[in-house]
Amino acid sequence: MYGLELENLCVDFGNFKLDNINLKLRRGCITGLIGRNGCGKTTMINAIMRQLEATGSILYNGKPYKGNEEEIMNSLACVFDKPHFNQNLKPKKIIKIYNAIYPDLDLGKYYSLMDKFRLPHELKLSKYSFGMQRKYCLILALCRNADILILDEPTSGVDPYDRGEIMDLIQEFIMDENRTVLFSTHVTADLDKIADYVVMMSDGKIILDTDKETLTDGYRLVQCETLTPEMQASAIGVQKSMFGYVFLTRDKDIKEGEGVKVKVPTIEEAFVHLQMDKRGLEL
Amino acid sequence: MIKKPEGLYKLESYRYFRSVLTAPVKRRQQPFFYVTLYFFAGFLIMYTFSTSSCPVSIIMAVFALLCFSSALTIGEYLRNSPSLATLMPISERKKLIYRFTSSLYLLLRIILYALAILAIIFIIAIIVVGITMAVEGDGGGAEEVSGDSSAIVLMGKYGAIFSVAFVIICFSAGIIAGYFKKTSNKNRFILGFILAVILAFIFTGLPYAIHHRGDLSVDTRIVSPFIESCYDNMPVPWLCSIMWCLAAAGSLAAAIYFGIRKMKASEY
């Protein structure tokens, strides 16, 4: 069963198009969304969250939006790429309104997370740092007890210690196997830790949708001093540096040797090389 | 611990209104926006004030202006998405209805604030007058001030119909202006609306001025459509009222139509 199903989703801004997006997010899984700046990640998230007009269809837990608006909006929680609150408001005011709007809000969890991340209740949001605002938005999303959690760069500006805490919270959120998480980020190290699936976007299209193991274990990252013709034949996204060459290859039998180092790539390494040479995407 | 909805929060429409006000609003509007709004306010108040001795007509003009501004302000808040209002778990139809009620809540809030300020000014004035009278002794020279008891009568049937129609037109225009996503389109609409209002005021008041041409009394000016005498020299004043009512119904229908079109577009 899928938590979120996108079918032929299109958004047209004139100068930018989200082009025929087809994507299925499995329940009980964390799907990482990666891509270069301006590739359409935030546009796709805004379309899922009904913040802009689109064509195509989206099913939330198997249900269309029309006719199920109330249920669906209750089951969706999101951390947007920018704060969606008036900066002059204080958290204590926001939570009062939130509490009135969302009947399933877990206030106990809210207060405990506010204490955990040391966020003051009496301070205006404008006085919060960027990282604090990201954490505040994440707390609001997590204490909603929603079925589908959409995260648009929730850890940007957050210190490494709290990032670790956030990863634990997201994993805890997904524990009951009935929830779905879409996690868009540029900090791919976070996805290395918690993602089950990885979706890669480029120029408004999905160019890769696979499980994390296939992405990382399906390739090898090779560092070598000289590039032989055999290596060149299978090399994907060759990067030249002062120490030699770095490239990705699908040849898993490539052997380490003198001046040749081979390892399983991280998501970031795979992403960088696949962006350089999209021929390598044919898994 | 915060409890579940209490007081006004029990009303879903009020909850929506409160969520609208949590939206991040761009701090800097274009100067055009303020210039046109101030111009509109200035025109309405000065025109009504200078062409009418009826205080109710001035109150109605200010009220219509507040209706326009409150609807426009709610539209401005809702233009900034994502916001809590757009994410609220209610149907799109309710969101459309609550867009209208939110404008009314804001209007009510503005009026309450204005009344509170007026009450404070009144209390201060009473204290100052009291102190002055106490200093001056027996309060000699105090004159009895009488109100204009015929103020409402001066509006007459047609003036009252116009007032209601104009309030609805202003409210609907504010709602429609709020739908525009592009600032340039919104500004063009506001400018067009204000020009239309000015022309409509002048044309409605024209029969009175034409009839009294040559007469050098104060009444030779164009009169405000809020008062009865504006309709005195019209051959068919009821037709004028019907036209204003049609304009009001049309603008309200347009406000609802644009809302439904927006609602349909979000139902993909």
Coordinates of N, CA, C and O in Angstrom, one line a residue, chain B residues 172-251:
Chain B
S172 N -17.1 43.3 -2.2 CA -16.9 42.3 -3.3 C -15.6 42.7 -4.0 O -14.8 41.8 -4.4
A173 N -15.4 44.0 -4.3 CA -14.2 44.4 -5.0 C -12.9 44.1 -4.2 O -11.9 43.7 -4.8
G174 N -13.0 44.2 -2.9 CA -11.9 43.9 -2.0 C -11.6 42.4 -2.1 O -10.4 42.0 -2.2
I175 N -12.7 41.6 -2.1 CA -12.5 40.1 -2.2 C -11.9 39.8 -3.6 O -10.9 39.0 -3.6
I176 N -12.4 40.4 -4.6 CA -11.9 40.0 -6.0 C -10.4 40.5 -6.1 O -9.5 39.7 -6.6
A177 N -10.1 41.6 -5.6 CA -8.7 42.1 -5.6 C -7.7 41.1 -4.9 O -6.6 40.9 -5.3
G178 N -8.3 40.5 -3.8 CA -7.5 39.6 -3.1 C -7.2 38.3 -3.8 O -6.2 37.6 -3.5
Y179 N -7.9 38.0 -4.9 CA -7.7 36.7 -5.6 C -6.5 36.9 -6.6 O -5.9 35.9 -6.9
F180 N -6.2 38.1 -7.0 CA -5.1 38.3 -7.9 C -3.8 37.8 -7.3 O -3.4 38.3 -6.2
K181 N -3.1 37.0 -8.1 CA -1.8 36.5 -7.6 C -0.7 37.5 -8.0 O 0.3 37.8 -7.2
K182 N -0.8 38.1 -9.2 CA 0.2 39.0 -9.7 C -0.1 40.4 -9.2 O -1.2 40.9 -9.3
T183 N 0.9 41.0 -8.6 CA 0.7 42.3 -8.0 C 0.3 43.4 -9.0 O -0.6 44.2 -8.8
S184 N 0.9 43.3 -10.2 CA 0.5 44.2 -11.3 C -0.9 44.1 -11.7 O -1.6 45.2 -11.8
N185 N -1.5 42.9 -11.8 CA -2.9 42.7 -12.1 C -3.8 43.3 -11.0 O -4.8 43.9 -11.3
K186 N -3.4 43.0 -9.8 CA -4.2 43.5 -8.7 C -4.2 45.0 -8.7 O -5.3 45.6 -8.5
N187 N -3.1 45.6 -8.9 CA -3.0 47.1 -8.9 C -3.9 47.7 -10.0 O -4.6 48.7 -9.8
R188 N -3.8 47.0 -11.2 CA -4.7 47.5 -12.3 C -6.2 47.4 -11.9 O -6.9 48.3 -12.2
F189 N -6.5 46.3 -11.3 CA -7.9 46.1 -10.9 C -8.3 47.2 -9.9 O -9.4 47.8 -10.0
I190 N -7.5 47.5 -8.9 CA -7.8 48.5 -7.9 C -8.0 49.8 -8.5 O -8.9 50.6 -8.2
L191 N -7.0 50.2 -9.4 CA -7.1 51.5 -10.1 C -8.4 51.6 -10.9 O -9.1 52.6 -10.8
G192 N -8.7 50.5 -11.6 CA -9.9 50.5 -12.5 C -11.2 50.7 -11.6 O -12.1 51.5 -11.9
F193 N -11.2 50.0 -10.5 CA -12.3 50.1 -9.6 C -12.5 51.5 -9.0 O -13.6 52.0 -9.0
I194 N -11.4 52.1 -8.6 CA -11.5 53.4 -8.0 C -12.0 54.4 -9.1 O -12.8 55.3 -8.8
L195 N -11.5 54.3 -10.3 CA -11.9 55.2 -11.3 C -13.4 55.0 -11.6 O -14.1 56.0 -11.8
A196 N -13.8 53.7 -11.6 CA -15.2 53.4 -11.9 C -16.1 54.0 -10.8 O -17.2 54.6 -11.1
V197 N -15.7 54.0 -9.6 CA -16.4 54.5 -8.4 C -16.6 56.0 -8.6 O -17.6 56.6 -8.4
I198 N -15.4 56.7 -8.9 CA -15.4 58.1 -9.0 C -16.4 58.6 -10.1 O -17.3 59.4 -9.9
L199 N -16.3 57.9 -11.3 CA -17.2 58.2 -12.4 C -18.7 58.0 -12.0 O -19.6 58.8 -12.3
A200 N -18.9 56.8 -11.4 CA -20.3 56.5 -11.0 C -20.9 57.5 -10.0 O -22.0 57.9 -10.1
F201 N -20.0 58.0 -9.1 CA -20.5 59.0 -8.1 C -20.9 60.3 -8.9 O -21.9 60.9 -8.6
I202 N -20.0 60.7 -9.8 CA -20.2 61.9 -10.5 C -21.5 61.8 -11.4 O -22.3 62.7 -11.3
F203 N -21.6 60.7 -12.1 CA -22.8 60.6 -13.0 C -24.1 60.5 -12.2 O -25.1 61.0 -12.6
T204 N -24.0 59.8 -11.0 CA -25.2 59.7 -10.2 C -25.7 61.1 -9.7 O -26.8 61.4 -9.6
G205 N -24.7 61.9 -9.4 CA -25.0 63.2 -8.8 C -25.3 64.3 -9.9 O -25.7 65.4 -9.5
L206 N -25.1 63.9 -11.1 CA -25.2 64.9 -12.2 C -26.6 65.5 -12.4 O -26.7 66.7 -12.6
P207 N -27.6 64.7 -12.4 CA -29.0 65.3 -12.6 C -29.3 66.4 -11.6 O -29.9 67.4 -12.0
Y208 N -28.8 66.3 -10.4 CA -29.1 67.3 -9.4 C -28.4 68.6 -9.8 O -29.0 69.7 -9.8
A209 N -27.1 68.5 -10.2 CA -26.3 69.6 -10.5 C -26.9 70.3 -11.8 O -26.9 71.6 -11.9
I210 N -27.3 69.5 -12.8 CA -27.8 70.1 -14.0 C -29.1 70.9 -13.7 O -29.3 72.0 -14.2
H211 N -30.0 70.3 -12.9 CA -31.2 70.9 -12.5 C -31.0 72.3 -11.8 O -31.7 73.2 -12.0
H212 N -30.0 72.3 -11.0 CA -29.7 73.6 -10.2 C -28.7 74.5 -10.8 O -28.2 75.4 -10.2
R213 N -28.4 74.3 -12.1 CA -27.3 75.1 -12.7 C -27.8 76.5 -12.8 O -28.9 76.8 -13.1
G214 N -26.9 77.4 -12.5 CA -27.3 78.9 -12.5 C -27.6 79.3 -11.1 O -27.5 80.5 -10.8
D215 N -28.1 78.4 -10.2 CA -28.4 78.8 -8.9 C -27.1 78.8 -8.1 O -26.3 77.9 -8.1
L216 N -26.8 79.9 -7.4 CA -25.5 80.0 -6.8 C -25.5 79.6 -5.3 O -24.6 79.8 -4.6
S217 N -26.6 78.9 -4.9 CA -26.6 78.3 -3.6 C -25.6 77.2 -3.4 O -25.1 76.7 -4.5
V218 N -25.4 76.8 -2.2 CA -24.5 75.7 -1.9 C -24.9 74.4 -2.7 O -24.1 73.6 -3.1
D219 N -26.2 74.2 -2.9 CA -26.7 73.0 -3.5 C -26.4 72.8 -4.9 O -26.8 71.8 -5.5
T220 N -25.8 73.8 -5.6 CA -25.5 73.7 -7.0 C -24.4 72.7 -7.3 O -24.2 72.3 -8.5
R221 N -23.7 72.2 -6.3 CA -22.7 71.3 -6.5 C -23.3 69.9 -6.8 O -24.4 69.7 -6.5
I222 N -22.4 69.0 -7.3 CA -22.9 67.6 -7.4 C -23.1 67.1 -6.0 O -22.2 67.3 -5.2
V223 N -24.2 66.4 -5.8 CA -24.4 65.9 -4.4 C -24.0 64.4 -4.3 O -23.9 63.7 -5.3
S224 N -23.8 64.0 -3.1 CA -23.4 62.6 -2.8 C -24.6 61.7 -3.1 O -25.7 62.0 -2.7
P225 N -24.4 60.5 -3.7 CA -25.5 59.6 -3.9 C -26.0 59.0 -2.6 O -26.9 58.2 -2.7
F226 N -25.3 59.3 -1.5 CA -25.8 58.7 -0.3 C -27.1 59.4 0.3 O -27.7 58.9 1.2
I227 N -27.3 60.6 -0.2 CA -28.5 61.4 0.3 C -29.6 61.5 -0.6 O -29.5 61.4 -1.8
E228 N -30.7 61.8 0.0 CA -32.0 61.8 -0.7 C -32.1 62.8 -1.9 O -32.6 62.5 -3.0
S229 N -31.6 64.0 -1.6 CA -31.7 65.1 -2.6 C -31.0 64.8 -4.0 O -31.4 65.3 -5.0
C230 N -30.1 63.8 -3.9 CA -29.4 63.4 -5.2 C -30.4 62.8 -6.2 O -30.3 62.9 -7.4
Y231 N -31.5 62.2 -5.6 CA -32.4 61.5 -6.4 C -33.7 62.3 -6.7 O -34.6 61.9 -7.5
D232 N -33.7 63.5 -6.1 CA -34.9 64.4 -6.2 C -35.2 64.8 -7.7 O -36.4 64.8 -8.1
N233 N -34.2 65.1 -8.5 CA -34.4 65.5 -9.8 C -34.2 64.5 -10.9 O -34.1 64.8 -12.1
M234 N -34.2 63.3 -10.5 CA -34.1 62.2 -11.5 C -35.5 61.9 -11.9 O -36.4 61.7 -11.1
P235 N -35.7 61.7 -13.2 CA -37.1 61.3 -13.7 C -37.5 60.0 -13.2 O -38.7 59.8 -12.8
V236 N -36.5 59.0 -13.2 CA -36.9 57.6 -12.7 C -35.8 57.2 -11.6 O -34.9 56.5 -11.9
P237 N -35.9 57.7 -10.4 CA -34.9 57.4 -9.4 C -34.8 55.9 -9.1 O -33.7 55.4 -8.8
W238 N -36.0 55.2 -9.2 CA -35.9 53.8 -8.8 C -35.1 53.0 -9.8 O -34.5 52.0 -9.5
L239 N -35.0 53.5 -11.1 CA -34.1 52.9 -12.1 C -32.7 53.0 -11.7 O -31.9 52.0 -11.8
C240 N -32.3 54.1 -11.1 CA -30.9 54.3 -10.7 C -30.6 53.3 -9.5 O -29.6 52.7 -9.5
S241 N -31.6 53.2 -8.6 CA -31.4 52.3 -7.5 C -31.3 50.8 -8.0 O -30.5 50.1 -7.5
I242 N -32.2 50.5 -9.0 CA -32.1 49.1 -9.5 C -30.7 48.9 -10.1 O -30.1 47.8 -9.9
M243 N -30.2 49.9 -10.8 CA -28.9 49.7 -11.5 C -27.8 49.5 -10.4 O -26.9 48.7 -10.6
W244 N -27.9 50.3 -9.4 CA -26.9 50.1 -8.3 C -27.0 48.7 -7.6 O -26.0 48.1 -7.3
C245 N -28.3 48.3 -7.5 CA -28.5 47.0 -6.9 C -28.0 45.9 -7.8 O -27.4 44.9 -7.3
L246 N -28.2 46.1 -9.1 CA -27.7 45.1 -10.1 C -26.1 45.1 -10.0 O -25.5 44.0 -10.1
A247 N -25.5 46.2 -9.9 CA -24.1 46.3 -9.8 C -23.6 45.6 -8.6 O -22.6 44.9 -8.6
A248 N -24.3 45.8 -7.5 CA -23.9 45.1 -6.2 C -24.1 43.6 -6.4 O -23.2 42.8 -6.0
A249 N -25.2 43.2 -6.9 CA -25.4 41.7 -7.1 C -24.4 41.1 -8.1 O -23.8 40.1 -7.8
G250 N -24.1 41.9 -9.1 CA -23.1 41.4 -10.1 C -21.7 41.3 -9.5 O -21.0 40.3 -9.7
S251 N -21.3 42.3 -8.7 CA -19.9 42.2 -8.1 C -19.8 41.1 -7.0 O -18.8 40.4 -7.0

